[in-house]
Amino acid sequence: MDTFLQQIVNGLTLGCVYAVVALGYTMVYGIIQLINFAHGEVVMIGCMVAFSVIVALAGSGMPPLVIVGIGILAAVPVCMAVGYVVERVAYRPLRNAPRLAPLITAIGVSIILQHLALLVWSRNIIAFPQIIELKLFHLGSDASAAAISNIQVAIIVTSIVMMATLLLLVYKTRIGIAMRATSQNPQMAGLMGVDINGVISFTFVIGAALGAVAGVMVGTYYGIAHYQMGFLLGLKAFSAAVLGGIGNLGGAVLGGILMGLIEALGAGYVGDWTNVCVLNDFLPGFQDVCSATPDASLFGSNYKDVYAFIVLILVLVFRPQGLLGERLGDRA
Amino acid sequence: MIPDLLRKHPAARWVGVALIVVALAALPFALATVGTAWVRITNLAILFVLLSLGLNIVVGFAGLLDLGYIAFYAVGAYTYALLASPHFNLHLPFWVILPIGAAIACFFGVLLGTPTLKLRGDYLAIVTLGFGEIIRIFLNNLSEPFNLTNGPKGITTIDPIRILGMDFANTTRVGEIAISGTIKYYYFLVFVLAIVIVVNLRLQDSRIGRAWEAIREDEVAARAMGINTIHMKLLAFAMGASFGGIAGGIFSAIQGFISPESFILTESVMVLSMVVLGGMGNIWGVVLGALLLSFVPELLRYSVEPVQRWLFGRSLIDPEVIRMLLFGVAMVAMMLFRPAGLFPSAVRKRELTVRDNAR
């Protein structure tokens, strides 16, 4: 059972990151019904900025946690600015245009952001400096028990704090009321004195700030960064948002965590299940392969990126509104 | 400039067509004098025109955003590669494989479209985006336990196209003139392109084309008029996919080597920006957009490097990056300033401009 528990721990960590990124998608979608394709790129830029800051400060003798903290503090405003500019330049002028137009600008913006990042941080895979010493806490008595690292604990705690803060912001503050009003009916909200453009900009900026922190978490967790990392991460987080019910904050959190668990368990188990020798017991024709390469499997962990996509398709077929969503798939 | 008499004469049209044919026939020889590489570049440009026309059916005619179009190209290319290479020791002729490739690509299109086309367009965009990536992951990994795609190493020594015993890989001599394989492919591509353009033009004005246009403009109204919108959207998706599959097969034959690296997201984005630049739904515009975005980066490659070396003494920005930035900026700028393309059709212009009373 230790593998199982270990995969649950890994999945929860990953799921928290997905949840935070998914919140960015779902907030924007909830308020202006637009898929912000560039959100994954914002996460990537957050990761890259934090990387540069951490590298610059790594030799300064400051405590590692402070350095990572400064990295986050640097990444957040940069991403906020990127989020604001993207909304202002690429989405706002097209708010009343047909749906295809903002989708295409979104793709264009994400290409531009990717290649600007390429110019600044090179096209290579960047090794994230591991300044925080990895400590493992075993969830059992012996050394072979499942373990959770201090980084994983930090990611989970940070995510929970951020999600709680966001919920407070949306449900307990004046700007939160304005956001909810705008998402229900922008014109009416405008008539009630809500500055709609301000609220929409605010939504993008908050989403981008969450994305920045998520970027730093991904970087420290995996230890690598790449200018194209935002694409798959964004795709998975978006799938998570759809799974939970897009436009629904609680749904994004639930979807994100489920998505993380699915990916971790999928990578951990599907390989074993589709092992050629296991398949040999059910289906004929695998004998030769089994005796030649007994470790080979049809869908090993190299297919882990596929699971999120399969989940997305299944959700769209069987429950397009998502797990917690009330909004029905708009057919027009 | 041209006198009215000439323009109205019934033969004028045919003279024009004849002039274009002669120009197209002479072009590769003219280009070959500059450098053989330019003929090759032209061939790839025509392939991109084919792809853009395929995507134009989906995005332009039916208004469905497909961000993983290159996946169908990949399916066609791999179908050709597997059926005409030493990999499985199969060597079928190209006129057998191209329809098979188109059919398989079409099958994938239907498979992907069925769950998503019932929903709003945004979902289609994201699902196709994922699909493009998934196909690439599968191509990369389907080398074990059964070696289907040979993984990242790709498939090599793919058969060239052969027509009537004439091999497209070698140079043929017709009297004094040597016709290289590249030039033969050029003629083949121009021939295919002509067919595809005619099919597209006829399709646009057909009952199906008009149904697509209706769906694009207002899906609810289209359904009220008795159009089976889901069938029509699926048809557009499947047709676009088949064109992609055919283009992929030809790509395979021309290159002689393919690997998953040729089918990354960047390529999908490139084809999409060609369609957007030319004007979605405008066939001649799309042809122009594809040619423009194929040649300009090549020209950049030859100009940007020397200019940078001259200015800064070294190459600061990779032309490849400039090219991608150009694609991104083109997409954003086109949507903001000329949403219906460089040379918009009247209908599309009306549709894509911002309406004050919308929602």
XYZ file of C-alpha atoms in Angstrom:
691
model
C 0.000 0.000 0.000
C 2.985 2.279 0.355
C 3.105 3.004 -3.354
C -0.547 3.913 -3.205
C -0.086 6.333 -0.310
C 2.986 7.808 -1.983
C 1.070 8.415 -5.199
C -1.739 10.024 -3.209
C 0.759 12.414 -1.616
C 2.328 13.252 -4.977
C -1.100 13.618 -6.550
C -2.307 15.982 -3.843
C 0.737 18.196 -4.288
C 0.329 18.276 -8.036
C -3.420 18.748 -7.614
C -2.936 21.830 -5.440
C -0.793 23.413 -8.152
C -3.388 22.551 -10.821
C -6.137 23.935 -8.589
C -4.385 27.277 -8.215
C -3.822 27.566 -11.973
C -7.367 26.366 -12.680
C -8.702 29.168 -10.462
C -7.136 31.648 -12.876
C -8.965 30.094 -15.831
C -12.244 29.739 -14.043
C -12.314 33.290 -12.655
C -11.791 34.815 -16.064
C -14.277 32.426 -17.640
C -16.837 33.115 -14.940
C -16.693 36.831 -15.508
C -16.414 37.239 -19.288
C -16.919 33.698 -20.690
C -13.496 33.684 -22.300
C -10.859 30.964 -22.183
C -7.695 32.855 -21.395
C -5.300 30.699 -23.391
C -2.400 32.873 -22.308
C -2.824 31.971 -18.641
C -0.417 29.027 -18.898
C 2.180 31.441 -20.273
C 1.639 33.780 -17.316
C 2.438 30.852 -15.023
C 5.569 30.158 -17.050
C 6.704 33.789 -16.777
C 6.137 33.678 -13.024
C 8.340 30.625 -12.830
C 11.057 32.214 -14.967
C 11.150 35.518 -13.071
C 11.380 33.694 -9.742
C 14.147 31.565 -11.254
C 16.209 34.613 -12.188
C 15.744 36.204 -8.765
C 16.593 33.004 -6.917
C 19.708 32.450 -9.015
C 20.812 36.035 -8.402
C 20.350 35.727 -4.643
C 21.499 32.123 -4.226
C 25.018 33.071 -3.140
C 24.030 35.962 -0.883
C 23.920 33.989 2.332
C 20.274 34.747 3.052
C 18.143 31.903 4.410
C 16.684 29.813 1.551
C 13.063 30.447 2.521
C 13.614 34.203 2.389
C 15.166 33.895 -1.067
C 12.210 31.903 -2.387
C 9.916 34.444 -0.707
C 11.660 37.289 -2.536
C 11.392 35.256 -5.746
C 7.637 35.020 -5.285
C 7.390 38.710 -4.389
C 9.204 39.549 -7.629
C 7.190 37.151 -9.800
C 3.758 38.265 -8.594
C 3.910 41.930 -9.699
C 5.496 41.006 -13.034
C 2.720 38.506 -13.756
C 0.076 40.964 -12.586
C 1.438 43.497 -15.053
C 1.473 40.877 -17.838
C -2.093 39.863 -17.017
C -3.251 43.467 -17.039
C -1.527 44.328 -20.311
C -2.841 41.182 -22.027
C -6.406 41.963 -21.008
C -6.085 45.598 -21.973
C -4.442 45.087 -25.353
C -5.753 41.785 -26.629
C -9.115 41.106 -25.012
C -10.798 44.389 -24.094
C -11.073 45.796 -27.631
C -12.742 42.555 -28.701
C -15.232 42.202 -25.899
C -18.224 42.573 -28.205
C -16.649 40.840 -31.162
C -17.671 37.341 -32.222
C -16.282 34.567 -30.076
C -13.641 33.412 -32.552
C -11.765 36.735 -32.434
C -10.620 36.784 -28.773
C -9.738 33.077 -28.980
C -7.368 33.799 -31.846
C -5.798 36.816 -30.131
C -5.378 34.666 -27.029
C -3.386 32.131 -29.043
C -1.379 34.947 -30.608
C -0.612 36.441 -27.203
C 0.527 33.127 -25.822
C 2.886 32.639 -28.784
C 4.291 36.134 -28.236
C 4.790 35.566 -24.502
C 6.459 32.199 -25.126
C 8.960 33.612 -27.556
C 9.692 36.702 -25.503
C 10.503 34.297 -22.673
C 12.670 32.350 -25.110
C 14.615 35.520 -25.904
C 15.176 36.310 -22.235
C 15.717 32.843 -20.750
C 16.974 30.823 -23.751
C 15.376 27.819 -25.378
C 17.050 25.299 -23.102
C 15.573 23.503 -20.158
C 16.664 25.507 -17.140
C 17.662 23.760 -13.921
C 15.924 25.431 -11.006
C 18.409 25.933 -8.150
C 17.574 23.583 -5.309
C 18.336 25.930 -2.461
C 15.818 24.438 -0.065
C 17.293 21.312 1.401
C 14.961 18.410 0.783
C 13.683 16.781 3.984
C 11.481 13.699 3.935
C 8.893 12.958 6.596
C 7.931 9.305 6.567
C 4.290 8.494 7.039
C 5.049 5.267 8.834
C 7.572 3.685 11.130
C 10.136 2.261 8.719
C 12.208 3.964 6.037
C 10.332 2.314 3.167
C 7.047 3.963 4.134
C 5.527 6.657 1.954
C 7.133 10.030 2.505
C 6.133 13.649 2.155
C 8.843 16.240 1.581
C 9.049 19.679 3.135
C 8.567 21.199 -0.334
C 5.368 19.223 -0.821
C 4.080 20.383 2.562
C 4.942 23.971 1.668
C 3.132 23.713 -1.686
C 0.002 22.236 -0.138
C -0.109 24.794 2.696
C 0.544 27.753 0.382
C -2.164 26.591 -2.011
C -4.724 26.189 0.752
C -3.942 29.646 2.133
C -4.254 31.202 -1.327
C -7.510 29.448 -2.095
C -8.988 30.485 1.237
C -7.906 34.078 0.679
C -9.457 34.075 -2.759
C -12.754 32.726 -1.462
C -12.781 35.394 1.259
C -12.035 38.025 -1.350
C -14.834 36.919 -3.641
C -17.503 36.283 -1.017
C -16.741 38.793 1.748
C -15.455 41.993 0.173
C -16.993 44.818 -1.861
C -14.855 44.066 -4.907
C -15.915 40.432 -4.577
C -19.567 41.474 -4.709
C -18.758 43.561 -7.774
C -17.059 40.569 -9.409
C -20.020 38.304 -8.802
C -22.446 40.941 -10.015
C -20.431 41.430 -13.211
C -20.326 37.711 -13.865
C -24.113 37.483 -13.516
C -24.969 40.402 -15.744
C -22.366 42.951 -16.778
C -24.839 45.531 -18.051
C -26.958 45.496 -14.915
C -23.847 45.612 -12.760
C -22.740 48.638 -14.739
C -26.077 50.339 -14.122
C -25.702 49.674 -10.406
C -22.486 51.661 -10.420
C -19.936 48.852 -10.787
C -16.887 49.819 -12.821
C -17.067 46.771 -15.089
C -13.760 47.354 -16.870
C -12.028 47.811 -13.541
C -13.546 44.628 -12.189
C -12.536 42.622 -15.250
C -8.976 43.963 -15.100
C -8.910 43.139 -11.402
C -10.002 39.571 -12.143
C -7.200 39.107 -14.674
C -4.643 40.575 -12.282
C -5.707 38.358 -9.381
C -5.697 35.296 -11.642
C -2.222 36.201 -12.858
C -0.978 36.641 -9.280
C -2.216 33.158 -8.410
C -0.555 31.893 -11.591
C 2.752 33.487 -10.593
C 2.791 31.686 -7.255
C 1.793 28.457 -8.987
C 4.712 28.944 -11.380
C 7.163 29.236 -8.513
C 5.670 26.112 -6.922
C 6.007 24.121 -10.144
C 9.590 25.285 -10.565
C 10.669 24.314 -7.053
C 8.740 21.034 -7.191
C 10.057 19.718 -10.497
C 13.345 21.559 -10.328
C 13.188 22.568 -13.997
C 11.722 25.350 -16.112
C 11.251 25.714 -19.854
C 9.740 28.421 -22.027
C 7.072 25.997 -23.254
C 6.166 24.615 -19.836
C 3.039 26.758 -19.645
C 1.335 24.960 -22.497
C 0.811 21.509 -20.982
C 0.342 22.921 -17.498
C -2.311 25.285 -18.809
C -4.027 22.502 -20.733
C -4.187 20.303 -17.644
C -5.358 23.117 -15.399
C -8.015 24.047 -17.912
C -9.167 20.427 -18.025
C -9.310 20.539 -14.233
C -11.467 23.660 -14.369
C -13.842 21.968 -16.826
C -13.924 18.824 -14.680
C -14.979 20.833 -11.644
C -17.392 22.999 -13.613
C -15.901 26.035 -15.307
C -16.861 29.351 -13.759
C -17.192 27.765 -10.327
C -14.403 28.504 -7.828
C -15.018 25.470 -5.617
C -15.209 23.367 -8.775
C -11.772 24.510 -9.893
C -10.268 23.456 -6.566
C -12.022 20.085 -6.610
C -11.195 19.533 -10.287
C -7.558 20.487 -9.774
C -7.049 18.088 -6.893
C -8.853 15.272 -8.713
C -6.763 15.916 -11.806
C -3.553 15.716 -9.787
C -4.654 12.447 -8.203
C -5.705 10.978 -11.553
C -2.377 11.856 -13.099
C -0.291 10.510 -10.220
C -2.282 7.296 -9.864
C -2.427 6.877 -13.640
C 1.331 7.223 -13.945
C 1.781 4.853 -11.006
C -0.635 2.099 -11.934
C -1.715 2.063 -15.573
C 1.805 0.997 -16.536
C 1.535 -2.056 -14.275
C -1.926 -2.924 -15.503
C -0.931 -2.774 -19.146
C 2.302 -4.658 -18.637
C 2.717 -7.023 -21.572
C 2.992 -10.078 -19.323
C -0.176 -9.106 -17.429
C -2.003 -8.604 -20.716
C -0.725 -11.983 -21.835
C -3.034 -13.594 -19.250
C -6.118 -12.005 -20.849
C -5.278 -11.552 -24.497
C -3.409 -13.865 -26.817
C -0.508 -12.581 -28.859
C 1.676 -11.027 -26.174
C 3.812 -14.131 -25.483
C 6.770 -13.148 -27.620
C 6.898 -9.600 -26.334
C 6.500 -10.782 -22.753
C 9.416 -13.168 -22.961
C 11.574 -10.631 -24.816
C 10.869 -7.528 -22.694
C 8.998 -8.496 -19.514
C 9.109 -4.929 -18.171
C 7.506 -3.292 -21.184
C 3.963 -2.030 -20.904
C 1.511 -0.605 -23.396
C 0.869 2.635 -21.513
C 3.716 3.348 -19.134
C 4.299 6.556 -17.209
C 5.458 8.242 -20.421
C 1.748 8.586 -21.203
C 0.967 10.527 -18.026
C 0.243 13.701 -19.977
C -2.539 11.919 -21.823
C -4.775 11.236 -18.822
C -5.821 14.845 -18.271
C -6.951 14.987 -21.865
C -8.927 11.744 -21.623
C -10.652 13.098 -18.509
C -11.511 16.282 -20.400
C -13.117 14.310 -23.241
C -15.064 12.073 -20.839
C -16.362 15.077 -18.902
C -17.433 16.809 -22.092
C -19.291 13.711 -23.235
C -21.029 12.744 -20.007
C -21.252 15.868 -17.875
C -20.381 18.994 -19.849
C -21.336 21.279 -16.969
C -18.677 19.633 -14.786
C -18.976 18.141 -11.315
C -20.140 21.247 -9.481
C -21.271 23.458 -12.332
C -24.858 24.559 -12.718
C -24.222 26.378 -15.972
C -25.277 24.129 -18.819
C -23.091 23.882 -21.885
C -24.174 26.920 -23.838
C -25.219 25.553 -27.176
C -25.234 28.750 -29.191
C -5.521 50.019 -68.322
C -6.826 47.126 -70.357
C -9.266 48.266 -73.014
C -12.847 47.236 -72.383
C -12.969 45.299 -75.606
C -10.188 43.025 -74.455
C -11.650 42.541 -71.040
C -15.112 41.654 -72.238
C -13.994 39.338 -74.980
C -14.943 35.725 -74.125
C -11.449 34.542 -74.963
C -9.819 37.020 -72.555
C -10.513 34.767 -69.644
C -8.797 31.830 -71.293
C -5.861 33.947 -72.333
C -5.505 34.932 -68.686
C -5.645 31.317 -67.542
C -3.101 30.343 -70.199
C -0.749 33.116 -69.067
C -1.010 31.942 -65.452
C -0.323 28.347 -66.497
C 2.747 29.379 -68.483
C 3.984 31.506 -65.576
C 3.505 28.662 -63.113
C 5.238 26.237 -65.478
C 8.236 28.517 -65.939
C 8.531 29.538 -62.284
C 10.617 26.619 -60.968
C 13.244 27.101 -63.680
C 13.444 30.791 -62.882
C 13.774 29.997 -59.179
C 16.350 27.297 -59.858
C 18.646 29.902 -61.387
C 18.585 31.790 -58.062
C 19.122 28.610 -56.102
C 17.601 25.132 -55.955
C 16.738 25.739 -52.315
C 14.082 28.208 -53.447
C 12.247 25.537 -55.425
C 12.183 23.412 -52.304
C 10.931 26.376 -50.275
C 8.220 26.935 -52.881
C 7.183 23.297 -52.579
C 6.847 23.596 -48.824
C 4.941 26.860 -49.297
C 2.460 25.077 -51.573
C 2.080 22.339 -48.954
C 1.234 25.028 -46.435
C -1.278 26.488 -48.868
C -2.905 23.039 -49.053
C -2.970 22.803 -45.273
C -4.339 26.318 -44.885
C -7.104 25.591 -47.377
C -7.990 22.494 -45.354
C -8.054 24.422 -42.111
C -9.979 27.187 -43.845
C -12.879 24.772 -44.305
C -13.042 24.269 -40.547
C -12.183 27.752 -39.280
C -13.206 29.892 -42.218
C -16.290 28.235 -43.645
C -17.809 26.689 -40.527
C -16.303 29.016 -37.903
C -14.920 26.234 -35.680
C -11.562 26.944 -34.112
C -9.256 23.955 -34.552
C -5.930 24.383 -32.762
C -4.581 20.893 -33.352
C -4.921 20.760 -37.100
C -1.376 19.544 -37.571
C -2.406 16.254 -35.913
C -4.348 15.297 -39.051
C -1.349 16.229 -41.146
C 0.692 13.927 -38.900
C -1.823 11.108 -39.303
C -1.661 11.422 -43.100
C 2.127 11.630 -43.079
C 2.562 8.589 -40.866
C 0.015 6.600 -42.868
C 2.033 7.245 -45.995
C 5.319 6.548 -44.232
C 4.149 3.221 -42.791
C 2.610 1.995 -46.035
C 5.473 3.016 -48.289
C 8.760 2.432 -46.538
C 11.031 -0.415 -45.458
C 9.669 0.001 -41.895
C 6.991 -2.659 -42.443
C 8.386 -3.514 -45.871
C 5.216 -2.252 -47.530
C 5.499 -0.327 -50.764
C 2.008 0.645 -51.902
C 1.645 3.222 -54.683
C 0.809 6.773 -53.584
C -2.627 6.873 -55.234
C -3.676 4.013 -52.983
C -2.182 5.497 -49.829
C -3.370 9.095 -50.134
C -7.075 8.135 -49.944
C -6.327 5.760 -47.059
C -4.496 8.548 -45.253
C -7.359 10.937 -45.915
C -9.852 8.371 -44.613
C -7.904 7.713 -41.423
C -7.467 11.440 -40.772
C -11.198 11.860 -41.426
C -11.945 9.085 -38.927
C -9.889 10.869 -36.273
C -11.669 14.104 -37.095
C -15.067 12.498 -36.536
C -13.824 10.784 -33.379
C -12.687 14.106 -31.982
C -15.593 16.150 -33.262
C -18.440 13.938 -32.053
C -18.120 14.671 -28.326
C -17.166 18.325 -28.681
C -19.198 19.759 -31.529
C -22.379 19.618 -29.475
C -20.780 22.086 -27.115
C -19.636 25.660 -27.474
C -16.751 26.495 -29.780
C -14.306 27.208 -26.961
C -14.326 23.593 -25.913
C -13.559 22.457 -29.428
C -10.552 24.783 -29.445
C -9.105 23.386 -26.246
C -9.870 19.756 -27.090
C -8.208 20.051 -30.491
C -5.256 21.735 -28.803
C -4.944 18.738 -26.513
C -5.481 16.300 -29.358
C -2.572 17.750 -31.318
C -0.316 17.207 -28.334
C -1.643 13.702 -27.622
C -1.007 12.544 -31.181
C 2.558 13.750 -30.855
C 2.992 11.931 -27.527
C 1.677 8.731 -29.085
C 3.937 9.055 -32.133
C 6.872 9.542 -29.779
C 6.054 6.545 -27.616
C 4.536 3.936 -29.912
C 7.918 2.350 -30.496
C 7.552 -0.212 -27.737
C 6.464 -2.844 -26.977
C 5.391 -2.883 -30.626
C 7.412 -0.735 -32.947
C 4.699 1.097 -34.846
C 6.141 4.593 -35.294
C 9.823 4.071 -34.478
C 9.512 6.719 -31.731
C 11.481 9.975 -31.791
C 13.865 8.588 -34.403
C 11.112 8.758 -36.987
C 10.741 6.835 -40.216
C 13.366 7.069 -42.916
C 13.759 6.173 -46.594
C 10.097 6.697 -47.389
C 9.258 5.933 -51.008
C 9.009 8.917 -53.324
C 5.952 9.294 -55.532
C 6.080 7.285 -58.776
C 3.811 7.989 -61.716
C 3.914 5.797 -64.846
C 7.309 4.469 -63.906
C 8.682 7.991 -63.473
C 10.459 8.294 -60.150
C 10.075 11.687 -58.414
C 13.332 11.315 -56.567
C 15.581 11.374 -59.649
C 16.281 13.844 -62.378
C 14.688 13.181 -65.753
C 16.003 14.568 -69.027
C 13.516 15.801 -71.593
C 15.646 16.655 -74.605
C 17.965 19.422 -73.455
C 16.120 20.251 -70.225
C 16.931 18.475 -66.981
C 13.929 18.233 -64.684
C 15.008 17.580 -61.123
C 12.913 15.686 -58.593
C 12.127 18.895 -56.734
C 10.735 20.456 -59.887
C 8.654 17.353 -60.567
C 7.195 17.628 -57.101
C 6.511 21.285 -57.791
C 4.368 20.379 -60.809
C 2.635 17.647 -58.854
C 1.876 20.061 -56.015
C 0.595 22.748 -58.358
C -1.677 20.157 -59.949
C -3.027 19.036 -56.544
C -3.380 22.650 -55.462
C -5.430 23.477 -58.553
C -7.794 20.599 -57.773
C -8.086 21.591 -54.119
C -8.804 25.223 -54.992
C -11.506 24.222 -57.469
C -13.041 21.846 -54.898
C -12.980 24.622 -52.316
C -14.522 27.194 -54.636
C -17.285 24.803 -55.626
C -17.794 23.778 -52.014
C -18.168 27.356 -50.844
C -21.083 28.046 -53.171
C -22.730 24.678 -52.691
C -25.655 23.878 -50.437
C -23.167 22.594 -47.843
C -21.043 25.726 -48.055
C -24.055 27.950 -47.579
C -25.149 25.852 -44.605
C -21.701 26.305 -43.036
C -21.890 30.038 -43.594
C -25.302 30.126 -41.931
C -23.997 28.191 -38.922
C -21.018 30.499 -38.684
C -23.164 33.608 -38.702
C -25.872 32.425 -36.342
C -26.133 28.849 -35.245
C -29.557 29.154 -33.635
C -31.036 30.775 -36.719
C -29.390 28.133 -38.909
C -30.999 25.387 -36.888
C -34.334 27.141 -37.094
C -33.957 27.100 -40.882
C -33.772 23.314 -40.781
C -30.012 22.829 -41.020
C -28.750 19.863 -39.045
C -26.003 21.891 -37.420
C -24.193 19.031 -35.714
C -23.984 16.983 -38.917
C -22.819 19.998 -40.860
C -20.155 20.915 -38.320
C -18.983 17.330 -38.209
C -18.808 17.304 -41.996
C -16.663 20.447 -41.995
C -14.394 18.957 -39.384
C -14.054 15.655 -41.226
C -13.422 17.359 -44.569
C -10.786 19.651 -43.120
C -9.128 16.618 -41.533
C -9.078 14.693 -44.837
C -7.396 17.582 -46.638
C -4.839 17.644 -43.835
C -4.300 13.915 -44.276
C -3.671 14.256 -48.004
C -1.212 17.110 -47.482
C 0.540 15.006 -44.854
C 0.945 12.088 -47.248
C 2.522 14.327 -49.882
C 4.806 15.865 -47.247
C 5.984 12.378 -46.311
C 6.778 11.524 -49.926
C 8.641 14.773 -50.570
C 10.733 14.695 -47.413
C 11.461 10.974 -47.420
C 11.848 11.228 -43.656
C 9.409 12.135 -40.895
C 9.582 12.267 -37.117
C 7.236 13.558 -34.412
C 9.318 16.757 -34.352
C 7.642 17.881 -37.586
C 4.214 17.954 -35.983
C 4.510 20.213 -32.967
C 2.028 22.832 -31.810
C 4.039 25.567 -33.521
C 3.035 24.153 -36.892
C -0.658 24.236 -35.993
C -0.284 27.842 -34.925
C 1.531 28.649 -38.154
C -1.235 27.244 -40.324
C -3.847 29.038 -38.255
C -2.080 32.371 -38.606
C -1.931 31.840 -42.366
C -5.697 31.400 -42.453
C -6.262 34.376 -40.170
C -3.930 36.649 -42.121
C -5.515 35.810 -45.431
C -9.018 36.253 -44.106
C -10.977 33.343 -42.703
C -13.317 31.937 -45.322
C -11.717 33.783 -48.209
C -10.081 31.152 -50.449
C -7.790 33.437 -52.465
C -6.962 35.393 -49.333
C -5.930 32.211 -47.559
C -3.740 31.177 -50.511
C -2.066 34.570 -50.360
C -1.722 34.481 -46.572
C -0.087 31.065 -46.688
C 2.356 32.095 -49.428
C 3.178 35.304 -47.576
C 3.829 33.630 -44.239
C 5.871 30.888 -45.934
C 8.152 33.188 -47.873
C 8.587 36.137 -45.515
C 10.287 34.039 -42.817
C 12.647 32.608 -45.444
C 13.487 36.096 -46.625
C 13.992 37.053 -42.979
C 16.366 34.155 -42.584
C 18.488 35.528 -45.397
C 18.262 39.163 -44.334
C 18.026 39.364 -40.552
C 21.215 37.482 -39.791
C 23.484 39.561 -42.025
C 21.862 42.795 -40.849
C 22.389 41.843 -37.214
C 25.975 40.847 -37.860
C 26.552 44.146 -39.588
C 24.909 46.169 -36.794
C 26.050 44.351 -33.669
C 28.825 42.150 -34.931
C 26.937 38.995 -33.950
C 23.553 37.379 -34.253
C 21.438 38.567 -31.307
C 18.031 37.253 -32.205
C 17.455 33.934 -33.875
C 15.420 34.441 -37.093
C 13.283 31.513 -35.947
C 12.196 33.537 -32.906
C 11.457 36.573 -35.035
C 9.351 34.361 -37.243
C 7.270 33.082 -34.338
C 6.897 36.567 -32.873
C 5.744 37.677 -36.295
C 3.071 34.951 -36.303
C 1.877 35.943 -32.846
C 1.778 39.646 -33.635
C 0.066 38.933 -36.957
C -2.710 37.045 -35.205
C -3.325 39.704 -32.564
C -3.011 42.632 -34.958
C -5.252 41.047 -37.579
C -7.990 40.388 -35.041
C -7.757 43.921 -33.669
C -7.482 45.886 -36.883
C -8.565 43.779 -39.846
C -10.533 40.878 -38.374
C -11.761 39.721 -41.751
C -8.278 39.377 -43.259
C -6.051 41.487 -45.471
C -8.562 41.332 -48.301
C -11.881 40.602 -46.660
C -14.972 39.308 -48.354
C -17.967 41.546 -47.796
C -19.923 38.969 -45.800
C -17.088 38.152 -43.480
C -16.313 41.827 -42.917
C -19.838 42.512 -41.765
C -19.718 39.490 -39.495
C -16.411 40.055 -37.806
C -16.568 43.746 -37.017
C -17.432 44.683 -33.469
C -21.144 45.228 -33.067
C -22.279 47.931 -30.654
C -25.536 46.253 -29.798
C -24.127 42.794 -29.213
C -25.048 41.147 -25.923
